[in-house]
Short mmCIF file of C-alpha atoms and ligand atoms in Angstrom, two decimals:
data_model
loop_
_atom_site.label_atom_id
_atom_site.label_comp_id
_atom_site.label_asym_id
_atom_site.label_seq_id
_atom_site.Cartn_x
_atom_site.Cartn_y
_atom_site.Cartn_z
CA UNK F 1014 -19.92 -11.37 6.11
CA UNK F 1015 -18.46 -8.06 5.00
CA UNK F 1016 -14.74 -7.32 5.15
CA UNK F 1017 -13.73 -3.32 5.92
CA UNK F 1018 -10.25 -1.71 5.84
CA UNK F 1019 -8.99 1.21 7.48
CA UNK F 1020 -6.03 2.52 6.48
CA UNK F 1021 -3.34 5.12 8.62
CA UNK F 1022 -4.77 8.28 8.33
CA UNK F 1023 -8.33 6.86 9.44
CA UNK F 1024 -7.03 5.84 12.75
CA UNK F 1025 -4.61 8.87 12.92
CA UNK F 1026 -5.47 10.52 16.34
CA UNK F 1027 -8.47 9.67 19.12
CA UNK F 1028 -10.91 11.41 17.40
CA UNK F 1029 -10.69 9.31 14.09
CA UNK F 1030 -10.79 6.15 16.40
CA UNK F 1031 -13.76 7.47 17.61
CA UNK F 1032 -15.18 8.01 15.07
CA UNK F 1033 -14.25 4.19 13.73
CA UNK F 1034 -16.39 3.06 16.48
CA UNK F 1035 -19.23 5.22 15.23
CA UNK F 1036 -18.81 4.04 11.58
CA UNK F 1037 -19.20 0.27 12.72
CA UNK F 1038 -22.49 1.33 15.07
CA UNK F 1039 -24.24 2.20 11.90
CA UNK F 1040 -23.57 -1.62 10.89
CA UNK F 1041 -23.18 -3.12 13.76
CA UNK F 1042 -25.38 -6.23 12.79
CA UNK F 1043 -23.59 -8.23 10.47
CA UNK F 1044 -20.40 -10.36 10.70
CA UNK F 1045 -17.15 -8.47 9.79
CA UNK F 1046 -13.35 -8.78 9.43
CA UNK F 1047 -12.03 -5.38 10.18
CA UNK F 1048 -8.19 -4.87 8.44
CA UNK F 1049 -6.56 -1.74 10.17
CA UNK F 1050 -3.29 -0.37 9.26
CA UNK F 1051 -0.52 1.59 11.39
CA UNK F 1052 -1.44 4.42 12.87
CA UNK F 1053 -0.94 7.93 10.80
CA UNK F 1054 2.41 8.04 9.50
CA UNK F 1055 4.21 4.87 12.29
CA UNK F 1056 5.24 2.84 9.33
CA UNK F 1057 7.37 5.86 8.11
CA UNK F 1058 8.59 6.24 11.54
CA UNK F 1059 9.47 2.75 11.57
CA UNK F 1060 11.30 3.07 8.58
CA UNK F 1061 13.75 5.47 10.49
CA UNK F 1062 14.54 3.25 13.01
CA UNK F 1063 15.54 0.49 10.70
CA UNK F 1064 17.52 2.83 8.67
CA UNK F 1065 19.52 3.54 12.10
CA UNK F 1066 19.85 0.26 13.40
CA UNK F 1067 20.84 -0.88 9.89
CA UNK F 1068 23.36 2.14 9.84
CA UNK F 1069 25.12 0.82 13.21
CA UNK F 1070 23.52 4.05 15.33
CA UNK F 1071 21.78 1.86 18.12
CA UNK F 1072 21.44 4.89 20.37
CA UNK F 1073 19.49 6.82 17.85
CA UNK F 1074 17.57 3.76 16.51
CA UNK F 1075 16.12 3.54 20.30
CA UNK F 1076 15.23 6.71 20.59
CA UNK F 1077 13.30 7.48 17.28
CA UNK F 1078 11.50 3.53 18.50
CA UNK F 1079 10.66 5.07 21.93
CA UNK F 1080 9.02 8.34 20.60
CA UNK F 1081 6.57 5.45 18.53
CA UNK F 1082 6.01 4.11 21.90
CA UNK F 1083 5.28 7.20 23.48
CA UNK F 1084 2.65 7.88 21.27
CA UNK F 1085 0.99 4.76 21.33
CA UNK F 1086 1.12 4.72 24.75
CA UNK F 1087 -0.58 8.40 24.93
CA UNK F 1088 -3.42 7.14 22.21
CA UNK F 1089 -4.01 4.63 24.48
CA UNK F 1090 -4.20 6.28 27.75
CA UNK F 1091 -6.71 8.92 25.88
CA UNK F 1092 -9.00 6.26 24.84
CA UNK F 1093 -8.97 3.69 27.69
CA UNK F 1094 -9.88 3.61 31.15
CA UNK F 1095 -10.84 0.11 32.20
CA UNK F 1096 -8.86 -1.73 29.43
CA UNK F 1097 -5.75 0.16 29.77
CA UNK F 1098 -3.28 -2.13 31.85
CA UNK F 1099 -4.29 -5.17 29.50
CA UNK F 1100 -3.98 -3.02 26.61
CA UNK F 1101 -0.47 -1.50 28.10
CA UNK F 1102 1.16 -5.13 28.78
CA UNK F 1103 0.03 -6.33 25.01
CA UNK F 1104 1.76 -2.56 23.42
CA UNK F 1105 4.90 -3.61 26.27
CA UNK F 1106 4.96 -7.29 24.66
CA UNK F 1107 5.12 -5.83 21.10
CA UNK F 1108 7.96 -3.11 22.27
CA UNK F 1109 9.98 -5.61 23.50
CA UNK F 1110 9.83 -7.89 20.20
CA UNK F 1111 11.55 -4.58 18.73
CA UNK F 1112 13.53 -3.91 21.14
CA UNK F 1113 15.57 -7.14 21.46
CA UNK F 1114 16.35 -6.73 18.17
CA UNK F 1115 17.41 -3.18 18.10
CA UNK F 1116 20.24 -4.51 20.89
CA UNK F 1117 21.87 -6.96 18.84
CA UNK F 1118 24.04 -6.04 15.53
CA UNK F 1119 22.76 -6.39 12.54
CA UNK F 1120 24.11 -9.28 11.03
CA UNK F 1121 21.26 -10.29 7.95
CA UNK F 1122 20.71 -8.11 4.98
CA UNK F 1123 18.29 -4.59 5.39
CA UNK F 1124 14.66 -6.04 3.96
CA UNK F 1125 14.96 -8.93 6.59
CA UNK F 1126 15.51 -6.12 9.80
CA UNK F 1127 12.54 -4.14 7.65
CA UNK F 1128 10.03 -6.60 7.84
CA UNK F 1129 11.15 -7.24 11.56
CA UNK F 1130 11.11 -3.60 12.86
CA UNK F 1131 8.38 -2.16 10.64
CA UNK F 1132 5.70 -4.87 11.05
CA UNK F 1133 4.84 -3.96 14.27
CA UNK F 1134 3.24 -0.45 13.78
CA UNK F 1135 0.21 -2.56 12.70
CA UNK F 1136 0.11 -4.97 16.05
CA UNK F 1137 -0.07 -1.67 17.57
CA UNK F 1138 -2.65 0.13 16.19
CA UNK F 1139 -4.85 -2.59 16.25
CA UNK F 1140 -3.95 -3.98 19.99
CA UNK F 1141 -5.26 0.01 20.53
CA UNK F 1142 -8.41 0.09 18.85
CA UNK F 1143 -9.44 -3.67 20.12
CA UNK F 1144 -9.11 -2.64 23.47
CA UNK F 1145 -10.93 0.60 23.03
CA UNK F 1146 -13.91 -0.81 21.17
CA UNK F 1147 -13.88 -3.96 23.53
CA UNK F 1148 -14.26 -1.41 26.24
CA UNK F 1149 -17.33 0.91 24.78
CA UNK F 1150 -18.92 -2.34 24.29
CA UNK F 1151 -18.15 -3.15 20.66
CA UNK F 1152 -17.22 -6.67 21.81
CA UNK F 1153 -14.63 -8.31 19.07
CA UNK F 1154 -12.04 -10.70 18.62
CA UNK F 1155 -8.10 -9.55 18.38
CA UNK F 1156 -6.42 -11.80 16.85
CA UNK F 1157 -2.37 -11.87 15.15
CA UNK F 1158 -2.38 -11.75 11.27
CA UNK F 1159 1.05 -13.68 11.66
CA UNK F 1160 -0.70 -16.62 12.15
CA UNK F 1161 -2.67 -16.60 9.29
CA UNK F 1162 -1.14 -15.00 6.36
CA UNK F 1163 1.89 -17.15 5.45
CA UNK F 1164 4.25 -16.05 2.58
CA UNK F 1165 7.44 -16.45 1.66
CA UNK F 1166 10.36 -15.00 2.75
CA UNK F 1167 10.68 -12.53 0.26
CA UNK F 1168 11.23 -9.67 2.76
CA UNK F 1169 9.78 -6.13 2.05
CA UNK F 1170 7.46 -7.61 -1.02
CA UNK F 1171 6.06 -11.45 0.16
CA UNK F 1172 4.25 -13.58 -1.56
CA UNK F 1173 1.26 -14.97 0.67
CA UNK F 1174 1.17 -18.92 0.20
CA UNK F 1175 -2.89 -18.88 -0.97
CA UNK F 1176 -3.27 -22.32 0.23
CA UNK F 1177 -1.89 -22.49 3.97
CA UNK F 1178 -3.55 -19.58 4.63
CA UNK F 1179 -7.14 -20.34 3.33
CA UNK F 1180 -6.37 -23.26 5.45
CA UNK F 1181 -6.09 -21.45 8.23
CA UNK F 1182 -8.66 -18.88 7.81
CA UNK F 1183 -11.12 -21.73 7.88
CA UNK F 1184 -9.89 -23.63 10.88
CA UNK F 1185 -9.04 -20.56 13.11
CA UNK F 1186 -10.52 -17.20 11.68
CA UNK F 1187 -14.12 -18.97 10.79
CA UNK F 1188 -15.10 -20.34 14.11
CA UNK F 1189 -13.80 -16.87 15.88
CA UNK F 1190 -17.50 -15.20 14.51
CA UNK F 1191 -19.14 -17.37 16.89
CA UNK F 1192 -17.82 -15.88 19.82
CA UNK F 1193 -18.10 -11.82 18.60
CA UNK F 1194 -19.29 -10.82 15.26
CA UNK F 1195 -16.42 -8.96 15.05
CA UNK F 1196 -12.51 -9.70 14.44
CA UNK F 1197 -9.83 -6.87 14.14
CA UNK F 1198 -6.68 -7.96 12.69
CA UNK F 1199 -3.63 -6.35 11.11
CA UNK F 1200 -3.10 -5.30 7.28
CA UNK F 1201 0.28 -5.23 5.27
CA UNK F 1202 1.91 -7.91 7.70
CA UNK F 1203 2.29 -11.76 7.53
CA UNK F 1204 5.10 -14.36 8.98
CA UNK F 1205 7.06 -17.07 6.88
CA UNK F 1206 6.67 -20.99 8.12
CA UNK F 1207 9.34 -20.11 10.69
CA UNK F 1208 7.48 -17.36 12.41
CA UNK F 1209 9.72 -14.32 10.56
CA UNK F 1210 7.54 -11.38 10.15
CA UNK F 1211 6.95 -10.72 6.20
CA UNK F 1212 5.16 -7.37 4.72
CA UNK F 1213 3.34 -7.44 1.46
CA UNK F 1214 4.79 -4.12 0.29
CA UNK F 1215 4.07 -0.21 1.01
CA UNK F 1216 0.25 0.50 1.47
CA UNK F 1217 -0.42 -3.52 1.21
CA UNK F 1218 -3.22 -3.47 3.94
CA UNK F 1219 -5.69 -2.80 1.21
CA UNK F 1220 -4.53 -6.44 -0.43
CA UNK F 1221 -4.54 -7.89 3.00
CA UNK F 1222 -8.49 -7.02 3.54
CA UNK F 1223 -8.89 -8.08 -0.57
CA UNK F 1224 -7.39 -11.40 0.88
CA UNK F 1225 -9.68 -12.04 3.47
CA UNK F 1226 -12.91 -10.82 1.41
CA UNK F 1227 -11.78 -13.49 -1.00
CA UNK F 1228 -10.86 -16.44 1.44
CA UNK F 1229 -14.15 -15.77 3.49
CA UNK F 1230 -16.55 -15.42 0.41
CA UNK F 1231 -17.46 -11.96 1.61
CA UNK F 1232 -20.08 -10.15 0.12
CA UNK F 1233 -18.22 -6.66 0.18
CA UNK F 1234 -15.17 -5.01 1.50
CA UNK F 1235 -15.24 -1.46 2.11
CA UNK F 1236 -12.23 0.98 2.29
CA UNK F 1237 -12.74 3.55 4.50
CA UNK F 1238 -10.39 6.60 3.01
CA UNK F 1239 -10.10 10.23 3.75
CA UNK F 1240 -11.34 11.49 0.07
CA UNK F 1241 -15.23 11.67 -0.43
CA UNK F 1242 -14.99 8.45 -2.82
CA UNK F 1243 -12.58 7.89 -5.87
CA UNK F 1244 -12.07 10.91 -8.23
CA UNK F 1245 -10.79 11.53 -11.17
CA UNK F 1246 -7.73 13.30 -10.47
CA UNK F 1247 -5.74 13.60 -7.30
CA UNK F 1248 -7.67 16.75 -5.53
CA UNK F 1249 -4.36 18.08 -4.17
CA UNK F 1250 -3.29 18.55 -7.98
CA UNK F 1251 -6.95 19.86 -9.38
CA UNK F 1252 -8.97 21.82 -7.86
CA UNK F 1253 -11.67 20.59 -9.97
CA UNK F 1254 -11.53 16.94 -9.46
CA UNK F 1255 -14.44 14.72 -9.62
CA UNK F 1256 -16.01 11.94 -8.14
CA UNK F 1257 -16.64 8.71 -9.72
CA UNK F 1258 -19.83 6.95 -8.32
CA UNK F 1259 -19.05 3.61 -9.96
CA UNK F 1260 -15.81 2.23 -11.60
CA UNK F 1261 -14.73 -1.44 -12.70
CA UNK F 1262 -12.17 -3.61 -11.72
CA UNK F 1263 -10.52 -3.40 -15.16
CA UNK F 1264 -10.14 0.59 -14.71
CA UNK F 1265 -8.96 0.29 -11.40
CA UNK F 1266 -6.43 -1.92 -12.56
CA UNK F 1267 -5.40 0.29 -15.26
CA UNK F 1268 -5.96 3.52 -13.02
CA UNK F 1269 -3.37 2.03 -10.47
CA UNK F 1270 -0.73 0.76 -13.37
CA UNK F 1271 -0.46 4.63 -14.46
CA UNK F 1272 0.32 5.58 -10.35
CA UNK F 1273 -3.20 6.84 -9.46
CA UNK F 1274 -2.91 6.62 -5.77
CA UNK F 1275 -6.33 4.81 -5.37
CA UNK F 1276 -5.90 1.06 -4.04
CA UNK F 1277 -3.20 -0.83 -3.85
CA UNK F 1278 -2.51 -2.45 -7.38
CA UNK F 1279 -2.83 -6.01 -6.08
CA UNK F 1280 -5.94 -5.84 -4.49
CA UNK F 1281 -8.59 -6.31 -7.53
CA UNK F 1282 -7.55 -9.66 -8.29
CA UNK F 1283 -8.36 -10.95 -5.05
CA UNK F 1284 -12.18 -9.46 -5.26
CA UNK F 1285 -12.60 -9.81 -9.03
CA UNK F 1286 -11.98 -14.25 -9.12
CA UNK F 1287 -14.78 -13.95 -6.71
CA UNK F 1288 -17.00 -10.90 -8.18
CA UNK F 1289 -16.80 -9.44 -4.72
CA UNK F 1290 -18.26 -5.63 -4.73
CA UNK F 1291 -15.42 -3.09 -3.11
CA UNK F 1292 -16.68 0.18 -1.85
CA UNK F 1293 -14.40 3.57 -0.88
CA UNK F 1294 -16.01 5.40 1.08
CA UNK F 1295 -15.28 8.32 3.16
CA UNK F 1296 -14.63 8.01 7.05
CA UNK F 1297 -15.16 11.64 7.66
CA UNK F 1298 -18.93 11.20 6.53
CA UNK F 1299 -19.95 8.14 5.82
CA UNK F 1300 -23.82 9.41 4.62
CA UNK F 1301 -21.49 10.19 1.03
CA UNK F 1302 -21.86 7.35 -1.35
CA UNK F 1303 -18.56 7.17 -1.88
CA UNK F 1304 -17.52 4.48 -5.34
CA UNK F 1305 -18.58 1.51 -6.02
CA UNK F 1306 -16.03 -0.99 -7.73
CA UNK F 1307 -17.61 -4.42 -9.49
CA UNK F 1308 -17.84 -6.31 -12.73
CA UNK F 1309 -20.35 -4.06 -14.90
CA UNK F 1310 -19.62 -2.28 -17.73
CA UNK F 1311 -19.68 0.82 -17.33
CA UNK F 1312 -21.11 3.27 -20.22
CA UNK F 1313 -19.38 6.36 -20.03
CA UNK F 1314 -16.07 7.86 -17.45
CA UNK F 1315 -14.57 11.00 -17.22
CA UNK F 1316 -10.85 11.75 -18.34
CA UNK F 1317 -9.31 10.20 -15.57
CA UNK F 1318 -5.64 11.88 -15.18
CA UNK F 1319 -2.84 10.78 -13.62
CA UNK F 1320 0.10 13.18 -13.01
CA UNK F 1321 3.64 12.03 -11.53
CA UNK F 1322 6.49 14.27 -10.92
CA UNK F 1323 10.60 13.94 -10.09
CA UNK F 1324 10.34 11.64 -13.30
CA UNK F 1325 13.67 11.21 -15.08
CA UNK F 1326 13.96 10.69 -18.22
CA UNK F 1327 16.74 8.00 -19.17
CA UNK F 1328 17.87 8.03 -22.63
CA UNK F 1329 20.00 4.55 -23.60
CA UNK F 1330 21.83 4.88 -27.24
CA UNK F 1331 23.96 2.07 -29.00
CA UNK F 1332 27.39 3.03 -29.05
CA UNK F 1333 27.67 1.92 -32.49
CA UNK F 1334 24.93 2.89 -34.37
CA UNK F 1335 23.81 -0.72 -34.20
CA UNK F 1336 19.89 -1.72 -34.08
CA UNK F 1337 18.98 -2.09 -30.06
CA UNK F 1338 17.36 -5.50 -30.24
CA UNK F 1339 16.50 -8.27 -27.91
CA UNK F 1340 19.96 -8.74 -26.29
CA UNK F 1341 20.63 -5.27 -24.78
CA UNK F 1342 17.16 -5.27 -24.10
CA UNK F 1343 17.29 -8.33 -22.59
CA UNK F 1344 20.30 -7.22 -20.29
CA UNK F 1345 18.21 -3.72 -19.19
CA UNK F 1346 14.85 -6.01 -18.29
CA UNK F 1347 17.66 -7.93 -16.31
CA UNK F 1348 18.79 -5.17 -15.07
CA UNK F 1349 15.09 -3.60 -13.91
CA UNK F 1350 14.55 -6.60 -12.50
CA UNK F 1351 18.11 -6.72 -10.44
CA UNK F 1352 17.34 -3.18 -9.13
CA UNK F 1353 13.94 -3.54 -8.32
CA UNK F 1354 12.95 -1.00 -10.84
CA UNK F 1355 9.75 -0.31 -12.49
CA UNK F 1356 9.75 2.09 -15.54
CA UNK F 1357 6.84 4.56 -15.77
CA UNK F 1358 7.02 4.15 -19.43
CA UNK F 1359 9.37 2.81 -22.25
CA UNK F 1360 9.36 3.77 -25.66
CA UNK F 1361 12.05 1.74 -28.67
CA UNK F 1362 13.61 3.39 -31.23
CA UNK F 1363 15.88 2.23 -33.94
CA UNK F 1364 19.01 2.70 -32.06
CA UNK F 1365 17.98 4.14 -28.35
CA UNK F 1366 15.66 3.31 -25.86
CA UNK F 1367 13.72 5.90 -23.56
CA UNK F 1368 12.95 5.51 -19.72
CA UNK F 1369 11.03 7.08 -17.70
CA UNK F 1370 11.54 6.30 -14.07
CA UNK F 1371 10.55 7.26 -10.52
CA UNK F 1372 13.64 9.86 -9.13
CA UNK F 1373 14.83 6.74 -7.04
CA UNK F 1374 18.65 8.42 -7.01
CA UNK F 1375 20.48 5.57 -5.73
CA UNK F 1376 18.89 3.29 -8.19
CA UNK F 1377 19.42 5.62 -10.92
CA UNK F 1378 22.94 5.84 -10.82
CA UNK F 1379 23.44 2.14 -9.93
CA UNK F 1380 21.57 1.63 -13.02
CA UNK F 1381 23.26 4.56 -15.32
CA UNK F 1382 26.65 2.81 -14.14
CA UNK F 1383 25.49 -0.79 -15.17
CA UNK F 1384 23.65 0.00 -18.45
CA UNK F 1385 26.47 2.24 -19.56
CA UNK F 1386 28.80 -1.03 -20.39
CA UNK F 1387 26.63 -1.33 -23.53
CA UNK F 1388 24.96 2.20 -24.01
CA UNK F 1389 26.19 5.99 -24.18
CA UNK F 1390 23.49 7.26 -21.35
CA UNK F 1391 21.69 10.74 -21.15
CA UNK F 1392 19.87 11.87 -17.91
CA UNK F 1393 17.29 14.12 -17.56
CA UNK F 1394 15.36 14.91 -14.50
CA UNK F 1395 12.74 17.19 -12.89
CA UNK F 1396 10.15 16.08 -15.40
CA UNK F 1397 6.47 15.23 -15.33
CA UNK F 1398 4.48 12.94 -16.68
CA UNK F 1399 0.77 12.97 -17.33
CA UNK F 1400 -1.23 10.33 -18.08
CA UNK F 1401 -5.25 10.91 -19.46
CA UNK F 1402 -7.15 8.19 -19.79
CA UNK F 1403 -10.67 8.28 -21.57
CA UNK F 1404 -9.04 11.97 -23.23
CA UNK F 1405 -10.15 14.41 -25.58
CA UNK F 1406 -8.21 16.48 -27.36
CA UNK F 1407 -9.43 19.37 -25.88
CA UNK F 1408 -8.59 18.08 -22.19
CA UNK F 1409 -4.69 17.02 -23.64
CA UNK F 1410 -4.34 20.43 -24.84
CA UNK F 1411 -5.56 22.44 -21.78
CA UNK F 1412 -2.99 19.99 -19.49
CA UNK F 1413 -0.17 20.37 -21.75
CA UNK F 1414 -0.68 24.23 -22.56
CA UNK F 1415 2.36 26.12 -22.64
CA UNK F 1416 4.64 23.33 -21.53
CA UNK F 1417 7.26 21.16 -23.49
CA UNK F 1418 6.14 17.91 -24.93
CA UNK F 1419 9.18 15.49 -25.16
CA UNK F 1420 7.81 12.47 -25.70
CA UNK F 1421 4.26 11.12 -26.11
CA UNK F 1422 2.59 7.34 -26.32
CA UNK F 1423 -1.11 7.19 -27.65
CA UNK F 1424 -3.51 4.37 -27.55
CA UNK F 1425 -7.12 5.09 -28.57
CA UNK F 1426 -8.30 5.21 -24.57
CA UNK F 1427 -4.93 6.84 -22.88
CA UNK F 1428 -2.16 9.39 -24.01
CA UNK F 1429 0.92 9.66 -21.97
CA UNK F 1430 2.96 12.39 -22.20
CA UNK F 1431 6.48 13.47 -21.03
CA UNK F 1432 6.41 17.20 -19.95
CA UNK F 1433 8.75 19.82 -18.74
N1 LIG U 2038 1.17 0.79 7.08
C1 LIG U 2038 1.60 0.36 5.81
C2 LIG U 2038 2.10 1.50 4.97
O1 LIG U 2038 2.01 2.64 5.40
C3 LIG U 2038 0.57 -0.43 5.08
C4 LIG U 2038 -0.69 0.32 4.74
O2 LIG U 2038 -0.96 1.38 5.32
O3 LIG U 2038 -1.43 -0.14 3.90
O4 LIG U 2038 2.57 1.27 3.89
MG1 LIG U 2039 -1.86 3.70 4.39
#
């Protein structure tokens, strides 16, 4: 059994589901749970329409929902001849779940309508590319995620309940490889015990395939991506970026924590309590070798670098020259946590604390307007910070030549430093 994942921009247009189907007929033998997530950029789009139905603009939240239809519908007409009326009245079934909803008023808070709206640019994508492979004779197995993956009802960031749902993966998943060796199901999506549709966060389909590799004992899970395999820096931001052949799960941990955009943070856990292998590998040629992700040590790495810009820098100073110890810090963890905010990086001094944040601008003010009961504040924005980990000296200096160091954190394996 081997679990693979394809995220958005692998099913994007026809050709790249094409080209799906030719990555699974070069491994067509085995048993596999196949974890696809919304087409291209849907969940985005879906985003929109929530924001407008939210905002009391019905009219507008219909239309932005029917251009996601329209293109569905077109992917679908491209790729299916025979299949295409059973494929239309599943997409129609899904539409109307939306649609309902988009009629009434909203009446429960924003995440709720989120999960609700947004959760169905995965039953989409995958109703698509089920049909299409059923019908070029990859014969598999459709099947809801929402009836497997329960969580909670924390909307917009759910907790899956680890027990119902290995539960349910043995009793209905399981038996489902004896009919195809294939099942397609949905990432990033799961429903609470009374049927409410729940998502596991932004770009969560990568912990949803994690899941499964776990719960079915896989012996891999592969993430198809559009890079060549992981690399050391993001290629968009360095030309000279490299690929890393092997990695292990405790870098990719830390590689996520400092916002590389490699695999969803959550998903290592999952593979490393059962030493299950992950693979990225490219979907535009899969003869690369892409990285492989397991439980070795590995000898030696290259600086691996990690740059995030629109940082702000939030500077939080007692008002009375007074030491800032655990009680206003206490109130500003309380106040992170309130907010839903995660700093980039802290740093404590005698009488002021230093934040660096995302530039989330409604959060920042609400929490500037909060946190100035007990501090004097000072915002700064537009900055960037770079993280190196495994770094020379030489490789900090060339990064940070010419620019303005304002703050910098060292450990003996990773530097962080605020520049400008
Ligand atoms: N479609 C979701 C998102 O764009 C989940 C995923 O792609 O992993 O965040
Ligand atoms: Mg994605």
């Amino acid at each position: 059994m081997k679990v693979f994942k394809f995220g958005g921009a692998s099913v994007n247009n026809v050709e790249r589901i094409k080209n799906l189907r030719t990555i699974l007929l070069e491994d067509n033998f085995e048993n596999k749970l196949i974890v696809i997530s919304a087409m291209g950029k849907t969940t985005n789009a879906l985003e929109k329409v929530t924001d407008a139905f939210f905002n009391e603009n019905p009219n507008e939240a219909l239309q932005l929902f029917d251009q996601i239809k329209k293109q569905h519908l077109s992917t679908a007409k491209y790729l299916l001849v025979t299949n295409y009326l059973a494929c239309e009245e599943q997409l129609q079934h899904f539409f109307t779940e939306v649609e309902w909803l988009l009629h009434d008023k909203p009446q429960r808070d924003f995440d709720y309508y989120y999960d609700q709206i947004v959760c169905v640019g995965e039953l989409l994508s995958t109703s698509i590319i089920s049909h299409y492979l059923n019908e070029t004779f990859i014969k598999n197995t459709w099947i809801d995620v929402r009836d497997v993956i329960r969580t909670d009802a924390n909307f917009r960031d759910a907790t899956i309940d680890w027990n119902f749902t290995k539960q349910q993966i043995s009793t209905f998943v399981v038996p489902l490889f004896n009919i195809n060796n294939l099942v397609i199901t949905q990432g990033y999506i799961g429903a609470t015990e009374e049927n409410q549709c729940t998502t596991l966060g932004r770009e969560g389909s990568d912990y949803t395939a994690a899941v499964f590799a776990n719960m079915l004992e896989a012996k891999s899970l592969t993430i198809w991506k559009d890079v060549p395999a992981v690399m050391n820096a993001d290629p968009k931001q360095f030309s000279d970026a490299e690929t890393i052949s092997e990695l292990n799960y405790t870098e990719v941990i830390e590689m996520a924590y400092y916002g590389a955009q490699v695999i969803h943070p959550k998903t290592i856990k999952p593979l490393q309590n059962k030493n299950i292998p992950l693979f990225v590998k490219c979907f535009t040629d899969s003869s690369l070798l892409g990285t492989c992700i397991h439980n070795k040590f590995i000898k030696k790495l290259p600086p691996i670098i990690v740059l995030k810009e629109n940082q702000v820098m939030m500077e939080l100073s007692s008002k009375d020259f007074s030491f800032v110890e655990e009680k206003p810090i206490a109130t500003l963890f309380h106040l992170f946590e309130s907010l839903k905010i995660k700093p980039n990086l802290m740093q404590n001094g005698a009488i002021s604390i230093i934040c660096i944040l995302d530039n989330h601008t409604s959060k920042i003010e609400k929490l500037a307007t909060e946190a100035a009961s007990i501090f004097d504040v000072t915002i700064t924005k537009n900055l960037t910070l770079l993280t190196i980990r495994h770094y020379t000296n030489e490789i900090f200096e060339k990064l940070t030549k010419g620019k303005k160091i304002l703050l910098l954190q060292k450990t003996t394996e990773t530097v962080q430093s605020l520049i400008s």
